[in-house]
PDB file of C-alpha atoms in Angstrom:
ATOM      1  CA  UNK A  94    -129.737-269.984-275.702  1.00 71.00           C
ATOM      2  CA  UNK A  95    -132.836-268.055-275.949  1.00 81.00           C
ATOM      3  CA  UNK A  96    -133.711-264.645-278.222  1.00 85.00           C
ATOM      4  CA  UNK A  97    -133.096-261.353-275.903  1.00 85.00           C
ATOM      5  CA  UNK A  98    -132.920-258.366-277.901  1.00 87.00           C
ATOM      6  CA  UNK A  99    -135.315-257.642-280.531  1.00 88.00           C
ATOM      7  CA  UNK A 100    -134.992-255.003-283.174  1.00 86.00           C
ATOM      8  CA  UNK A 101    -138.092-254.569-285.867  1.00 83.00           C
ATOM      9  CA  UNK A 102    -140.509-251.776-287.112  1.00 75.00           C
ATOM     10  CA  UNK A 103    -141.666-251.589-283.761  1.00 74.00           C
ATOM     11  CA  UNK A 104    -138.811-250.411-281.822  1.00 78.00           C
ATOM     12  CA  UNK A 105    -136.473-251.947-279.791  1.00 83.00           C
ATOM     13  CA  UNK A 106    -136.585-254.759-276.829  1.00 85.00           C
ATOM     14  CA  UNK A 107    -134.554-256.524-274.574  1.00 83.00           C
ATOM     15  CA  UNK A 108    -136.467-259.713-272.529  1.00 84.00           C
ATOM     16  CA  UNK A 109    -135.618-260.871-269.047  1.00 81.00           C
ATOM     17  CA  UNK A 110    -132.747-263.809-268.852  1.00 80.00           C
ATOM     18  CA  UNK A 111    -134.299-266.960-269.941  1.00 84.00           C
ATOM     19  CA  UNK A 112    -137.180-265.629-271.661  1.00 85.00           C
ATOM     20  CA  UNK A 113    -137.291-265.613-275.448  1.00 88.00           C
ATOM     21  CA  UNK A 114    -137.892-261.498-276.886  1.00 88.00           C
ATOM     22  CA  UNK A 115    -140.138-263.292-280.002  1.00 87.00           C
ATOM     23  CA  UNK A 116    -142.759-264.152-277.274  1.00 86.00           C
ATOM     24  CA  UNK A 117    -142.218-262.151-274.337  1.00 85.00           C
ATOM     25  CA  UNK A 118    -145.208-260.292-272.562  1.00 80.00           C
ATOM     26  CA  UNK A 119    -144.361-256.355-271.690  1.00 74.00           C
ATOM     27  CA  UNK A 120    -144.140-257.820-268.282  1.00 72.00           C
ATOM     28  CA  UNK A 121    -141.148-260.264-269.307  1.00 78.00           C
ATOM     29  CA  UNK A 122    -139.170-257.399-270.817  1.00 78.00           C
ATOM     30  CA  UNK A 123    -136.454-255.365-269.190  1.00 77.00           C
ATOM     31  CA  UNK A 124    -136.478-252.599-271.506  1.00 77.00           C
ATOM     32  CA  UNK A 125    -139.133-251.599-274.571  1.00 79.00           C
ATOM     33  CA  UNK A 126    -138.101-248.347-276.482  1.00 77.00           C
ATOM     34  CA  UNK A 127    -142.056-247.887-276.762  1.00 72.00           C
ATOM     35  CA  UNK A 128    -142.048-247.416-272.712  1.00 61.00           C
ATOM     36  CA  UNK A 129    -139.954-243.832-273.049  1.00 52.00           C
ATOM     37  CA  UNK A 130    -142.870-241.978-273.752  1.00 53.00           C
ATOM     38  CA  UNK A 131    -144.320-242.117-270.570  1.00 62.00           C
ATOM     39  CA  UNK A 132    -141.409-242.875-268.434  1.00 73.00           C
ATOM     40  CA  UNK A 133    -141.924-242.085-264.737  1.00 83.00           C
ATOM     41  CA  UNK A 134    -139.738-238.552-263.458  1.00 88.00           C
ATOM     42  CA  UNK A 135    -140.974-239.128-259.527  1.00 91.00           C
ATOM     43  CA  UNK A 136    -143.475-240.169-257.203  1.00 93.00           C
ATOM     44  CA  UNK A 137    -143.901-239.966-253.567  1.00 94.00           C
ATOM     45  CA  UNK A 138    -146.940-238.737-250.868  1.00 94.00           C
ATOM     46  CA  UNK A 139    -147.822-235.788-249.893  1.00 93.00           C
ATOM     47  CA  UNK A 140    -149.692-235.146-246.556  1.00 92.00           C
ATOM     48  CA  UNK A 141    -152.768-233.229-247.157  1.00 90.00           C
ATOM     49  CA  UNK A 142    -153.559-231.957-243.015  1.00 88.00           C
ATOM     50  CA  UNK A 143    -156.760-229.571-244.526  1.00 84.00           C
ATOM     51  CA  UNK A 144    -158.471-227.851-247.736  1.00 83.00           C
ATOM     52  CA  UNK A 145    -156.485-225.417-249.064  1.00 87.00           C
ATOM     53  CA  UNK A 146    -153.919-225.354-251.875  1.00 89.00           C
ATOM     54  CA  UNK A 147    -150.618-226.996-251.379  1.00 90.00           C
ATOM     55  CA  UNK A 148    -147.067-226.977-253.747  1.00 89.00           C
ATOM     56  CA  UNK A 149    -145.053-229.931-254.529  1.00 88.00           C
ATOM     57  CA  UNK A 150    -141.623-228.987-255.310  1.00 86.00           C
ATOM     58  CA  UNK A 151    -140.735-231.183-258.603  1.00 85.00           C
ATOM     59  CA  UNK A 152    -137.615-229.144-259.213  1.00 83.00           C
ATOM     60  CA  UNK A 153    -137.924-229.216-262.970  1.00 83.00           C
ATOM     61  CA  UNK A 154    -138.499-227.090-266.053  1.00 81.00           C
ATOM     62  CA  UNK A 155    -140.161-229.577-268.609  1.00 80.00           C
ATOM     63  CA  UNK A 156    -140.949-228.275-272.188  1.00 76.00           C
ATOM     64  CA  UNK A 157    -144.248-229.357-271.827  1.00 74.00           C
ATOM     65  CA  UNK A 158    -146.659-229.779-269.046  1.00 76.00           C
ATOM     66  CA  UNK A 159    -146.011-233.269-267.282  1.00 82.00           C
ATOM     67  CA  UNK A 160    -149.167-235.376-266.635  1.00 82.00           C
ATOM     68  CA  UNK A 161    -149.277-236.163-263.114  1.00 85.00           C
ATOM     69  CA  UNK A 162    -151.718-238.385-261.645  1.00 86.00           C
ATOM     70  CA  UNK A 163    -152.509-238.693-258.080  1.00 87.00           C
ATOM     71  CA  UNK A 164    -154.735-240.770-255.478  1.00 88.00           C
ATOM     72  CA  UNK A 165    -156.485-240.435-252.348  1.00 84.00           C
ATOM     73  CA  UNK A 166    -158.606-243.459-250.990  1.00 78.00           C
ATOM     74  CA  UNK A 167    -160.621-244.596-254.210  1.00 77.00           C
ATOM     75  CA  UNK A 168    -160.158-241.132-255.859  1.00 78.00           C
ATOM     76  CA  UNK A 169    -157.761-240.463-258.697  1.00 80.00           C
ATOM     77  CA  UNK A 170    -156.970-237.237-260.081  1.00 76.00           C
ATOM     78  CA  UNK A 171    -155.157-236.081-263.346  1.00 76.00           C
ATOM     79  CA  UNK A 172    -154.144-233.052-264.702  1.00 73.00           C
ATOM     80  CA  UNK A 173    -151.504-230.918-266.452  1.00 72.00           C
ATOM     81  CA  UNK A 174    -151.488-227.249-266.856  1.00 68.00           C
ATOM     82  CA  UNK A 175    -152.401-225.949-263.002  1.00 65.00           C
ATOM     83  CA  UNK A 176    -155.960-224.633-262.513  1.00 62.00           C
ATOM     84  CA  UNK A 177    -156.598-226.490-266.087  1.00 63.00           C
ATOM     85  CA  UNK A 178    -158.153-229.908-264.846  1.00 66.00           C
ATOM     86  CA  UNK A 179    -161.489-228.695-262.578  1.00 68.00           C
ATOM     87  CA  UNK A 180    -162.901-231.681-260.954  1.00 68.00           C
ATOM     88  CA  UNK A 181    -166.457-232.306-259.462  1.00 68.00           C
ATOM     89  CA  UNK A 182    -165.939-234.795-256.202  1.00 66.00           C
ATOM     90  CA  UNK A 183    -168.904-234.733-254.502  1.00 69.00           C
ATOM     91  CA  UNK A 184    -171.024-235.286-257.969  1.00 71.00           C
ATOM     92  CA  UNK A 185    -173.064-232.255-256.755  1.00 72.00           C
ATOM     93  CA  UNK A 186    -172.331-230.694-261.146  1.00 71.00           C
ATOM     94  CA  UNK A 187    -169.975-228.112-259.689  1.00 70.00           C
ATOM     95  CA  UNK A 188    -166.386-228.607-260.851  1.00 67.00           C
ATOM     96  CA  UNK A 189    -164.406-226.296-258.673  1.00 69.00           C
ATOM     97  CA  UNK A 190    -163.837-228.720-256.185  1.00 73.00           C
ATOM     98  CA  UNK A 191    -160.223-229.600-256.710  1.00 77.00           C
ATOM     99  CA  UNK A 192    -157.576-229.752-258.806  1.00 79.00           C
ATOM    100  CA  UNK A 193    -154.455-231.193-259.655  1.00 82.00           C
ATOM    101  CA  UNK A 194    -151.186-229.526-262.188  1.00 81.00           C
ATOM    102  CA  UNK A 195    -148.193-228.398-262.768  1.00 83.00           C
ATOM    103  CA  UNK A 196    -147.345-224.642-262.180  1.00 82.00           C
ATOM    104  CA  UNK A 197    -145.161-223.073-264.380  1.00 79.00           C
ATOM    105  CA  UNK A 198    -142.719-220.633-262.823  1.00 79.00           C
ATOM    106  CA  UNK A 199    -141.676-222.570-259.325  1.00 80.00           C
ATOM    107  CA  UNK A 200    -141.881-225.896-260.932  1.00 81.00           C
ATOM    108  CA  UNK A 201    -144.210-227.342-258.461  1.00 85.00           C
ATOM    109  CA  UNK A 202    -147.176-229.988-258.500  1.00 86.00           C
ATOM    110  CA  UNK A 203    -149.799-228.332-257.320  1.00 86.00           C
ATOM    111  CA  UNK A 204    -152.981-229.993-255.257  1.00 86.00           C
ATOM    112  CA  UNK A 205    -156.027-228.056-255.103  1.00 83.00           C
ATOM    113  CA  UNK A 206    -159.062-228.829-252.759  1.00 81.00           C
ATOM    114  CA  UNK A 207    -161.807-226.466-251.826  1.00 77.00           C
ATOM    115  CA  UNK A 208    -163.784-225.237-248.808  1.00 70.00           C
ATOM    116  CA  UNK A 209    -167.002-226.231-250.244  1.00 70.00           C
ATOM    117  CA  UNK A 210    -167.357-229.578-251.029  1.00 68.00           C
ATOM    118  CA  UNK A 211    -169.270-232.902-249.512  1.00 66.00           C
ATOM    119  CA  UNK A 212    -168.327-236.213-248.890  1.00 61.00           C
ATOM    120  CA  UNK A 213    -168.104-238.750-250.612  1.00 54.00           C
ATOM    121  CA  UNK A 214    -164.627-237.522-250.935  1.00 66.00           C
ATOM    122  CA  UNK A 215    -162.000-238.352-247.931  1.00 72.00           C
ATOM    123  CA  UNK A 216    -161.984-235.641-245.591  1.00 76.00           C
ATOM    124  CA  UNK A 217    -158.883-233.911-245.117  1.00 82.00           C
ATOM    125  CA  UNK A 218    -156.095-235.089-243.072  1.00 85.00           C
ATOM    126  CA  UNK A 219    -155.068-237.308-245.529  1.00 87.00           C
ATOM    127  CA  UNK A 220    -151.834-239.030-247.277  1.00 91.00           C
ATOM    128  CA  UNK A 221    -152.466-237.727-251.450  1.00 91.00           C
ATOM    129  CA  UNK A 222    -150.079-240.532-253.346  1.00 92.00           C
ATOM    130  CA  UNK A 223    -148.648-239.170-257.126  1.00 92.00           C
ATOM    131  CA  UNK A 224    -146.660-239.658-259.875  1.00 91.00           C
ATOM    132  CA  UNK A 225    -145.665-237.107-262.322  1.00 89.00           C
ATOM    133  CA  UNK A 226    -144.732-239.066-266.033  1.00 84.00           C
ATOM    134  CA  UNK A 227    -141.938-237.042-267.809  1.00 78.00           C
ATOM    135  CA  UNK A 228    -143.377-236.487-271.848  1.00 66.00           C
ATOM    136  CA  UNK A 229    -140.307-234.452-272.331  1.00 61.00           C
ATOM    137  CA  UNK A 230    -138.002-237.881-272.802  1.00 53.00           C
ATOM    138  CA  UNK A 231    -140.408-239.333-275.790  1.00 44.00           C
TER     139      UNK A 231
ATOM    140  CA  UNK B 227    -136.326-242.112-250.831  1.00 94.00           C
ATOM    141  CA  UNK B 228    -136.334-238.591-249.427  1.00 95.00           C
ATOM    142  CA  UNK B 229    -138.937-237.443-246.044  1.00 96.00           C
ATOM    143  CA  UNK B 230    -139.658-233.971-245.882  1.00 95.00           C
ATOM    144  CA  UNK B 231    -140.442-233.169-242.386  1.00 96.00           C
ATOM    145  CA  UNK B 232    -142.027-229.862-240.444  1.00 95.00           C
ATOM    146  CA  UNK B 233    -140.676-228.784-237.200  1.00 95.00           C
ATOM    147  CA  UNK B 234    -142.785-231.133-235.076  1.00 95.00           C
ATOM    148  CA  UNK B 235    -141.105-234.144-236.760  1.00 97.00           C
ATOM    149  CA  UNK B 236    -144.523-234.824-239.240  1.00 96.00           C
ATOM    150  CA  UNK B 237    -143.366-235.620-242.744  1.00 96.00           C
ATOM    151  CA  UNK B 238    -145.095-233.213-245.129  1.00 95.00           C
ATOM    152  CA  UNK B 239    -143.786-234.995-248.361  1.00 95.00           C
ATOM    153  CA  UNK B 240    -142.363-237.876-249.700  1.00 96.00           C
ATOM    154  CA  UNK B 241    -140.294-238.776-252.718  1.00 95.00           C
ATOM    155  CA  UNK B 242    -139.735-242.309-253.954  1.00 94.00           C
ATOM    156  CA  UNK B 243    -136.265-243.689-254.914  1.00 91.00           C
ATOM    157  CA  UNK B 244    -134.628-243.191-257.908  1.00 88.00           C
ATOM    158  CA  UNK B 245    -135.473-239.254-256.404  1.00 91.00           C
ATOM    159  CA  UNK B 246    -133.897-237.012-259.339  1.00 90.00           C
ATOM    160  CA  UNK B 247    -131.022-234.727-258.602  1.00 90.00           C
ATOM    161  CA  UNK B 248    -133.004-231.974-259.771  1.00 89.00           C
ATOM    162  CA  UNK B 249    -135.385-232.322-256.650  1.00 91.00           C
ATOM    163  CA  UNK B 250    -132.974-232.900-253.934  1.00 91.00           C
ATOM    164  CA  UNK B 251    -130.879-229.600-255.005  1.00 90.00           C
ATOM    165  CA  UNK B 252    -134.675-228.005-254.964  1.00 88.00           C
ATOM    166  CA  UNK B 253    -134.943-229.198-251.333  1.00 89.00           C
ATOM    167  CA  UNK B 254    -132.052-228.133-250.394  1.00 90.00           C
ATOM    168  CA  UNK B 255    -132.360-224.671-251.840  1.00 88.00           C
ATOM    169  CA  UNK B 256    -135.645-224.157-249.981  1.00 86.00           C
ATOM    170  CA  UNK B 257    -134.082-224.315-246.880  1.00 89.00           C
ATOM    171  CA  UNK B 258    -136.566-227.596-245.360  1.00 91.00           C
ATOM    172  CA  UNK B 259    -135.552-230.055-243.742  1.00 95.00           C
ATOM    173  CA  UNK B 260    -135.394-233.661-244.700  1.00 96.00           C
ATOM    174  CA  UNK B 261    -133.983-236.984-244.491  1.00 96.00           C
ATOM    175  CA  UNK B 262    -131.987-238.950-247.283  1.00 94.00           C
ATOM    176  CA  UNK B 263    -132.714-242.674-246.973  1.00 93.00           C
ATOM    177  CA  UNK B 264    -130.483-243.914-249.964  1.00 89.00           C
ATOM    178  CA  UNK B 265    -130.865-247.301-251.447  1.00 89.00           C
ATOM    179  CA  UNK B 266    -129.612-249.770-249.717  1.00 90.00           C
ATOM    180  CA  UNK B 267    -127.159-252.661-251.005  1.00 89.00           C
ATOM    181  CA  UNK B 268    -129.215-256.077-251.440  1.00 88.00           C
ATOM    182  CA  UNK B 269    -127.296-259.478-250.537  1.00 91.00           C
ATOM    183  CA  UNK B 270    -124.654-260.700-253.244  1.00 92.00           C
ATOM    184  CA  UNK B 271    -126.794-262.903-256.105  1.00 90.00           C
ATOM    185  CA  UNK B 272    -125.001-265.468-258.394  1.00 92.00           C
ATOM    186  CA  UNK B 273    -124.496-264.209-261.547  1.00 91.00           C
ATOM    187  CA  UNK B 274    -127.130-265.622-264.625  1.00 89.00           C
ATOM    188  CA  UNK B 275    -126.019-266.404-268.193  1.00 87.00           C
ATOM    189  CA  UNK B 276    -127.566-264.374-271.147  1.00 81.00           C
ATOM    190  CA  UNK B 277    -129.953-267.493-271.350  1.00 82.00           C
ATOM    191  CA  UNK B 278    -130.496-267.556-267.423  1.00 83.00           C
ATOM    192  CA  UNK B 279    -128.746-270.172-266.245  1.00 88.00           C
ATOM    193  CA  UNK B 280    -126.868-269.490-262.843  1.00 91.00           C
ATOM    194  CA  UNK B 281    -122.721-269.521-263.586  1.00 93.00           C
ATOM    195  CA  UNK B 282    -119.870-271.200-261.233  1.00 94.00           C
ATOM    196  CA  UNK B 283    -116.325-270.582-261.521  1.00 94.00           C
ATOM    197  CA  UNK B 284    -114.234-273.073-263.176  1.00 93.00           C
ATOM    198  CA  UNK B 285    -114.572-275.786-260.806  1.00 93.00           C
ATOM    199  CA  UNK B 286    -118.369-275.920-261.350  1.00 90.00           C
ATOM    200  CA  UNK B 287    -119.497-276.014-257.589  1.00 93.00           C
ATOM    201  CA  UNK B 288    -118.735-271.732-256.649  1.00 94.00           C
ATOM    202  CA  UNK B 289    -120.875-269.621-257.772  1.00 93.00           C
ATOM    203  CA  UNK B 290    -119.942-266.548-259.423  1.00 94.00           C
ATOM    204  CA  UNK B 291    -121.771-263.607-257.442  1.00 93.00           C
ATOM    205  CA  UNK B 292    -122.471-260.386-258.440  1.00 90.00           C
ATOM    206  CA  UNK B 293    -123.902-256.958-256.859  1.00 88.00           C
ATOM    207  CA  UNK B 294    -127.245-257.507-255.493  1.00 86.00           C
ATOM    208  CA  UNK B 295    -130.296-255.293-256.433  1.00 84.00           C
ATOM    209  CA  UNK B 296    -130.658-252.384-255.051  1.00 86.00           C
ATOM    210  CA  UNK B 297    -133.226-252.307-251.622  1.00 89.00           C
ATOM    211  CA  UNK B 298    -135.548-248.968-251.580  1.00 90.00           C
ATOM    212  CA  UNK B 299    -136.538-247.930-248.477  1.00 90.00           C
ATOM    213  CA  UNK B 300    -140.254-247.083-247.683  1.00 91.00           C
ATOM    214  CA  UNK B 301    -141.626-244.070-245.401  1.00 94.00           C
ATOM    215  CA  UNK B 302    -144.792-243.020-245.403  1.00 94.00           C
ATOM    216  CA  UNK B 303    -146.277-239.677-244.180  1.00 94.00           C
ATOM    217  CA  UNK B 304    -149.259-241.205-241.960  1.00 91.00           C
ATOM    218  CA  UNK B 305    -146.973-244.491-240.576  1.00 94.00           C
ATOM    219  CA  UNK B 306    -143.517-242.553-240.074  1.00 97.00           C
ATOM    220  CA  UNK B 307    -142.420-239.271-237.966  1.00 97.00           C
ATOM    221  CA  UNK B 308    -138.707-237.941-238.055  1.00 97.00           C
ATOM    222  CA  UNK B 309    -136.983-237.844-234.592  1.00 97.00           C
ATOM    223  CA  UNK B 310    -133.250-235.901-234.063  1.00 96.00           C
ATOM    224  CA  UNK B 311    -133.241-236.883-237.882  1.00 94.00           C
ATOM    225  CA  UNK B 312    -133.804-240.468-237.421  1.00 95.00           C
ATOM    226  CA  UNK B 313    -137.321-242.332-239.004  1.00 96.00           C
ATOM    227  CA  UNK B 314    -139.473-243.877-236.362  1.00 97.00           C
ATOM    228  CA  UNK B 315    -142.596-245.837-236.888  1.00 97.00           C
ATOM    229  CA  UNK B 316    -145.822-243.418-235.031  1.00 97.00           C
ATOM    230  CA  UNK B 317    -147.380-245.418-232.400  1.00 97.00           C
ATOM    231  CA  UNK B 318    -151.352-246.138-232.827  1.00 97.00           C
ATOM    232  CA  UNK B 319    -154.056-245.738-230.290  1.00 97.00           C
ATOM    233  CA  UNK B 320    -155.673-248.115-228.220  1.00 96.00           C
ATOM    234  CA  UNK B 321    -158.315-247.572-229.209  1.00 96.00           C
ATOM    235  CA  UNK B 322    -160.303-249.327-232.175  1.00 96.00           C
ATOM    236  CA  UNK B 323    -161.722-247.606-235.542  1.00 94.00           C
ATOM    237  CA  UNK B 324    -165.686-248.730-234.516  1.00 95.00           C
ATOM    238  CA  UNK B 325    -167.231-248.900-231.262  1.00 95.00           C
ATOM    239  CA  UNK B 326    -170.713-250.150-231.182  1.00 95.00           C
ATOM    240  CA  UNK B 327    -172.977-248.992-228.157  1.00 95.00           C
ATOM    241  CA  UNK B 328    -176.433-250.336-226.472  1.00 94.00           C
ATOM    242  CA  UNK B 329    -177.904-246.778-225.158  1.00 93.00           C
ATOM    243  CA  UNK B 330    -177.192-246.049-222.183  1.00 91.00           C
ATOM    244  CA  UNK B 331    -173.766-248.544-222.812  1.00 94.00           C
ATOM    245  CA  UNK B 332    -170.043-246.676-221.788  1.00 95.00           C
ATOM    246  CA  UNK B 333    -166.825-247.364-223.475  1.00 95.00           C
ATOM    247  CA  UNK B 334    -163.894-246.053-222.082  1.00 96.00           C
ATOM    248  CA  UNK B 335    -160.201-246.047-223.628  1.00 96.00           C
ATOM    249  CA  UNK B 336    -156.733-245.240-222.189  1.00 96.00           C
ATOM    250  CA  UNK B 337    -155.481-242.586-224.398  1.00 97.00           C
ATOM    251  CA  UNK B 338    -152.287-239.741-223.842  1.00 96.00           C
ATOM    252  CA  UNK B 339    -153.360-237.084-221.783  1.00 96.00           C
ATOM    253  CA  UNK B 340    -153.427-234.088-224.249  1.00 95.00           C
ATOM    254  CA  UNK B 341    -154.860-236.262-226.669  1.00 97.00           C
ATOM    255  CA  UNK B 342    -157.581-234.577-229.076  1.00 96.00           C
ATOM    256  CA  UNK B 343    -160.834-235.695-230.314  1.00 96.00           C
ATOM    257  CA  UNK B 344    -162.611-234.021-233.189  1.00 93.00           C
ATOM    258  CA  UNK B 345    -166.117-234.264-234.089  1.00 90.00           C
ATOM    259  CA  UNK B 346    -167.694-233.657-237.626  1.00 84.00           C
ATOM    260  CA  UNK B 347    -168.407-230.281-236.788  1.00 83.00           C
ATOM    261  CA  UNK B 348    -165.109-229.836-236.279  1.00 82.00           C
ATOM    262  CA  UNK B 349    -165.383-228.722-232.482  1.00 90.00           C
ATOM    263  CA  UNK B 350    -162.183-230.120-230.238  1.00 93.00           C
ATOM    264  CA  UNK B 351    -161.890-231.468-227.202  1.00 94.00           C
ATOM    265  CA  UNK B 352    -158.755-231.696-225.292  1.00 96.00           C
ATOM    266  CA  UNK B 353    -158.954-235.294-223.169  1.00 96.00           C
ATOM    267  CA  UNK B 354    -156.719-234.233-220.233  1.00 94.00           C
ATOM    268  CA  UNK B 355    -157.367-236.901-218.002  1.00 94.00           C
ATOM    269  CA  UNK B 356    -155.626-239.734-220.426  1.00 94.00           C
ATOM    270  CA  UNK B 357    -159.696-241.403-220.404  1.00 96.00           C
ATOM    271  CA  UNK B 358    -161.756-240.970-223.508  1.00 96.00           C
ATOM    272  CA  UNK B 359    -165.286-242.111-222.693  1.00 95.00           C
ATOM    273  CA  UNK B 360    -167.982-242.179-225.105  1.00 94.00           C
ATOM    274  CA  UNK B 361    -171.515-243.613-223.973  1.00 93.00           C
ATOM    275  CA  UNK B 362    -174.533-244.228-225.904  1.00 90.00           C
ATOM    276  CA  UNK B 363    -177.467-241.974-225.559  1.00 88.00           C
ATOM    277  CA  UNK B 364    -178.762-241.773-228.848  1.00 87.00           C
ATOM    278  CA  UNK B 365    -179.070-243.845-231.237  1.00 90.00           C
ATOM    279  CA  UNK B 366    -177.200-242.979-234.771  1.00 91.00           C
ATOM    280  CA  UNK B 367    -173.290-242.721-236.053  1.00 93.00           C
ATOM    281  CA  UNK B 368    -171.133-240.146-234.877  1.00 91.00           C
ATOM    282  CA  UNK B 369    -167.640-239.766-236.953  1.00 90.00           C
ATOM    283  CA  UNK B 370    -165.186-238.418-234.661  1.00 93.00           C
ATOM    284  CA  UNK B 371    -161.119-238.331-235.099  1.00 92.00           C
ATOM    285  CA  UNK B 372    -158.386-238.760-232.772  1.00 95.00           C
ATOM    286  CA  UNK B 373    -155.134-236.954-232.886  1.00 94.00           C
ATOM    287  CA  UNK B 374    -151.779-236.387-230.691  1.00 96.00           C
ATOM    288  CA  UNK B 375    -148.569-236.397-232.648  1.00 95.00           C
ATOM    289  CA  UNK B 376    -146.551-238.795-233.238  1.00 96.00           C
ATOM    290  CA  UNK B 377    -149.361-241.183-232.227  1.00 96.00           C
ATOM    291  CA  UNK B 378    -151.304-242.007-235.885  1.00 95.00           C
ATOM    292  CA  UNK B 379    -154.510-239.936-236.325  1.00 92.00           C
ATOM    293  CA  UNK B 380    -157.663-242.238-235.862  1.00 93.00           C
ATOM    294  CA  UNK B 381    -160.372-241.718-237.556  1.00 90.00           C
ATOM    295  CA  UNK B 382    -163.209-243.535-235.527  1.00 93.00           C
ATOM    296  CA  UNK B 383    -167.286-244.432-235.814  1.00 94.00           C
ATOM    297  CA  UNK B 384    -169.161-244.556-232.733  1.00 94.00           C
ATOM    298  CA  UNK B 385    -172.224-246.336-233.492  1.00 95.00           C
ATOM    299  CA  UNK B 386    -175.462-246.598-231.137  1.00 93.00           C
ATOM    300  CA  UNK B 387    -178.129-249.173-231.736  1.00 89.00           C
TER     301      UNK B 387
END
């Protein structure tokens, strides 16, 4: 019989069958209470066919802004507030080029990219993976 | 795992499993359409101990089996296309993503007829014959794409030495 839940002045945790709580790696554990403050709400793709703006219905009023993060080939975005997180993708110094938040009103992710910027960025169409992480649960 | 699709059948948008309740009744109020690919039940797994040893009924040999994890299904907007509400894997070209050319060398490639190839500058080209044909009279790379839905759009670098 091993240790599987842990209680202590760091919260709580609960370690994978077999493995002992006193030594388990984050990786070993089924559930840490210092995990809920970033706790996934959803992920998915969305299918960017040009430049242009485009709404992700997330279909929820948080509190706060979420942090979202998203990817396209090497390129990783974050933001929260919509139009709050410029970003320069080209490297040219001009930091219009797109951006990525949350828009309060229609609860949607918004994905900005402009007319005017150069590679190295993938040209559009392409498949823009996310995640938007839920603060309102900490 | 939910696939939003347009009216050609192109999913726009995916969302992965556990998808929140709050964003399927937001689909579903905005009138688009989309396909519900629930979780799927994985194969019965024998039931583990709180230390994680395996457990058998009474006689020691059966194993005592219990729900199997759940099995999330996986679409993805470039590899997928909906069809009378069904998900179908899009078909690729023929045609591969670099072609190298001697000048005055000619590659041709079966493709659909109504096929479309689009050059950096943007300018189309409608291949109506089902024959794309590129031939090498310059040396440089040209970055073209490929597109006709469902088929998978091709980006492609023609390269003359």
């Amino acid at each position: 019989m091993v240790n599987r839940v842990l209680v202590d002045y760091n919260g709580l945790k609960v370690s994978k069958p077999g493995i002992d709580v006193l030594y388990a790696s984050d990786n070993d554990l089924l559930f840490t209470s210092k995990g809920i403050a970033y706790r996934p709400y959803a992920s998915g793709q969305t299918y960017i066919p040009g430049r242009g703006t485009f709404a992700i219905p997330i279909g929820k009023s948080f509190a706060g802004s979420p942090l979202m993060i998203a990817w396209a080939g090497d390129y990783v975005f974050a933001g929260v507030d919509i139009w709050s997180c410029f970003m320069d993708i080209d490297g040219n110094g001009t930091s219009t080029e797109a951006s990525l938040g949350w828009r309060r009103g229609d609860n949607n992710m918004v994905f900005y990219i402009s007319g005017n910027y150069q590679q190295p960025f993938p040209e559009p169409p392409f498949v823009l993976n996310w995640i938007v992480f839920d603060w309102d649960s900490a | 795992m939910i696939a939003q699709y347009d009216s050609r059948g192109m999913i726009i948008v995916t969302y992965n499993d556990p998808v929140p309740p709050e964003i399927i009744a937001a689909i579903e109020a905005s009138g688009q359409t989309f396909v519900n690919l629930p979780p799927l039940p994985g194969p019965p797994r024998q039931k583990l101990d709180f230390s994680g040893e395996p457990v058998f009924e009474d006689d020691g040999v059966t194993p005592v089996l219990v729900d199997g994890n759940l099995i999330y299904q996986s679409v993805s907007c470039d590899l997928h296309y909906v069809k009378d509400g069904q998900i179908f894997e899009r078909p690729s070209f023929a045609v591969p993503g670099e072609i190298r050319l001697a000048i005055g060398e000619v590659a041709s490639f079966q493709v659909p007829t109504g096929s479309t190839l689009i050059d950096s500058d943007n300018s189309l080209h409608t291949i109506d014959d089902g024959v794309l044909e590129f031939e090498g009279d310059a040396a440089g790379s040209h970055k073209y794409r490929l597109e006709n839905f469902p088929y998978r759009s091709l980006k492609l670098e023609v390269i003359v030495e």
